[in-house]
Amino acid sequence: SSELTQDPAVSVALGQTVRITCQGDSLRNYYASWYQQKPGQAPVLVIYGKNNRPSGIPDRFSGSSSGNTASLTITGAQAEDEADYYCNSRDSSANLYVVFGGGTKLTVL
Amino acid sequence: QLQLQESGPGLVKPSETLSLTCTVSGGSISSSSYYWGWIRQPPGKGLEWIGSIYYSGSTYYNPSLKSRVTISIDTSKNQFSLKLSSVTAADTAVYYCARHLYDFWSGYCDYWGQGSLVTVSS
């Protein structure tokens, strides 16, 4: 099965822009989706598909992809954006398997 | 508003079978648009996909867990369930149920339960 690799930790100054990346072979064929998880809470979907936001997700969150790398960009990071972020995609085997990245801890300074 | 709620024992003995149920409210589990599945998260660690099921009963399992996992569905009760056999301490985790969507380009989970902590210990 596929693997997705994320940087363990990233930091950003309040109000600045940050990019969180996710790498994996499956991303050459499938879009990544992104989840935000705050301590003690379930993950929340923030980006899916090419660059779609579920209802209620601020438009400062956006997604992009190039080759085997997907990115989640937060433009104008807010204090409440401090959280763990996970990417996922379908497995490159073309079966309906799902794989998750290891997660990135975002700190807003 | 769709809601998912996990239920089941919070403590399981080593070598026994972990059993959890997810009850779906605010929508039908028999919808042809969605799959229903399980994801787990060991304390302090990342998310691991366990598997998913369609209303027809078709299942997909994480290859690393496939020999021990069974996911089933009961459309009459709007519930689906997880069984994980021969558990060890490594199976201690928060177990989430979630609605899955697949299309040609992606697979993702748009609604999640609040999670259920299952501890494996004698």
Coordinates of N, CA and C in Angstrom, one line a residue, chain A residues 1 29-31 33 35 37 41-45 48-49 86 88-90 95-102, chain B residues 35 39 41 45-49 52 60-61 63 96 100 102-110 112-114:
Chain A
S1 N 0.8 -1.2 0.0 CA 0.0 0.0 0.0 C 0.9 1.3 0.0
N29 N -1.8 10.3 -8.8 CA -3.1 9.9 -9.4 C -4.3 10.4 -8.7
Y30 N -4.2 10.7 -7.5 CA -5.3 11.1 -6.6 C -5.0 12.4 -5.9
Y31 N -6.1 13.2 -5.7 CA -6.0 14.4 -4.9 C -5.9 14.0 -3.4
S33 N -6.8 15.0 0.5 CA -7.7 15.7 1.3 C -7.0 16.1 2.6
Y35 N -7.2 17.4 6.8 CA -8.0 17.4 8.1 C -7.3 18.2 9.1
Q37 N -7.1 18.7 13.3 CA -7.4 18.1 14.5 C -6.9 18.8 15.7
Q41 N -10.2 16.4 20.2 CA -11.3 16.4 19.2 C -11.1 15.5 18.0
A42 N -12.2 15.2 17.4 CA -12.1 14.4 16.1 C -11.6 15.3 15.0
P43 N -11.0 14.7 14.0 CA -10.5 15.4 12.9 C -11.7 16.1 12.1
V44 N -11.4 17.2 11.5 CA -12.4 18.0 10.7 C -11.8 18.1 9.3
L45 N -12.6 17.8 8.3 CA -12.2 17.9 6.9 C -12.2 19.4 6.6
Y48 N -11.0 19.1 0.3 CA -11.1 17.8 -0.4 C -11.1 18.1 -1.9
G49 N -10.8 17.0 -2.7 CA -10.8 17.2 -4.1 C -9.7 18.1 -4.6
Y86 N -3.6 16.6 9.0 CA -3.3 15.3 8.3 C -3.8 15.3 6.9
N88 N -4.7 12.9 3.4 CA -5.0 11.5 3.1 C -5.3 11.5 1.6
S89 N -5.3 10.3 1.0 CA -5.6 10.1 -0.3 C -6.1 8.6 -0.5
R90 N -6.6 8.3 -1.7 CA -6.8 6.9 -2.0 C -5.5 6.3 -2.3
N95 N -7.6 0.3 -5.6 CA -8.7 -0.2 -4.7 C -9.2 1.0 -3.8
L96 N -10.3 0.7 -3.2 CA -10.9 1.8 -2.3 C -10.3 1.8 -1.0
Y97 N -8.9 1.7 -0.9 CA -8.2 1.9 0.3 C -7.9 3.3 0.5
V98 N -7.8 3.7 1.8 CA -7.4 5.1 2.1 C -6.2 5.1 2.9
V99 N -5.3 6.1 2.7 CA -4.1 6.2 3.4 C -4.0 7.6 4.0
F100 N -3.4 7.7 5.2 CA -3.2 8.9 5.9 C -1.7 9.2 6.0
G101 N -1.4 10.5 6.0 CA 0.0 11.0 6.3 C 0.2 10.9 7.8
G102 N 1.4 11.1 8.3 CA 1.7 11.0 9.7 C 1.3 12.2 10.5
Chain B
Y35 N -19.7 5.3 1.6 CA -19.2 4.2 2.3 C -19.1 4.6 3.8
I39 N -11.5 4.5 11.5 CA -10.1 5.0 11.6 C -9.7 5.0 13.0
Q41 N -6.6 6.0 16.2 CA -5.5 6.9 16.5 C -4.9 6.5 17.9
K45 N -0.3 9.6 18.7 CA 0.1 9.2 17.4 C -0.8 9.7 16.3
G46 N -0.6 9.3 15.0 CA -1.4 9.7 13.9 C -2.5 8.8 13.6
L47 N -3.2 9.1 12.5 CA -4.4 8.4 12.1 C -4.1 7.2 11.3
E48 N -4.8 6.1 11.5 CA -4.6 4.9 10.7 C -6.0 4.4 10.2
W49 N -6.1 4.3 8.9 CA -7.3 3.8 8.3 C -7.5 2.3 8.6
S52 N -13.5 0.2 5.3 CA -14.8 0.7 5.1 C -15.8 -0.3 4.5
Y60 N -13.6 -3.0 2.3 CA -12.2 -2.8 2.0 C -11.5 -2.6 3.3
Y61 N -10.4 -3.4 3.4 CA -9.7 -3.3 4.7 C -8.2 -2.9 4.5
P63 N -4.6 -3.5 4.4 CA -3.9 -4.8 4.3 C -3.2 -5.2 5.6
Y96 N -12.4 6.0 15.6 CA -13.4 6.9 15.0 C -14.2 6.1 14.0
H100 N -17.4 7.9 4.4 CA -16.4 8.0 3.4 C -17.1 8.3 2.1
Y102 N -15.9 8.4 -2.1 CA -14.9 8.1 -3.1 C -15.4 8.6 -4.4
D103 N -14.5 9.2 -5.2 CA -14.8 9.5 -6.6 C -13.5 9.1 -7.4
F104 N -13.5 9.4 -8.7 CA -12.4 8.9 -9.5 C -11.1 9.5 -9.1
W105 N -11.1 10.7 -8.4 CA -9.9 11.4 -8.1 C -9.5 11.4 -6.6
S106 N -10.4 10.9 -5.7 CA -10.2 11.1 -4.3 C -11.0 10.2 -3.4
G107 N -10.6 10.1 -2.2 CA -11.3 9.4 -1.2 C -11.1 10.1 0.2
Y108 N -12.2 10.4 0.8 CA -12.0 11.2 2.0 C -13.2 11.0 3.0
C109 N -13.1 11.5 4.2 CA -14.1 11.3 5.2 C -14.6 12.7 5.6
D110 N -16.0 12.9 5.4 CA -16.5 14.2 5.6 C -17.2 14.3 7.0
W112 N -17.4 12.7 10.9 CA -16.7 11.8 11.9 C -17.5 11.7 13.2
G113 N -17.4 10.6 13.9 CA -17.9 10.5 15.2 C -16.9 11.1 16.2
Q114 N -17.3 11.2 17.4 CA -16.5 11.9 18.4 C -15.3 11.1 18.9

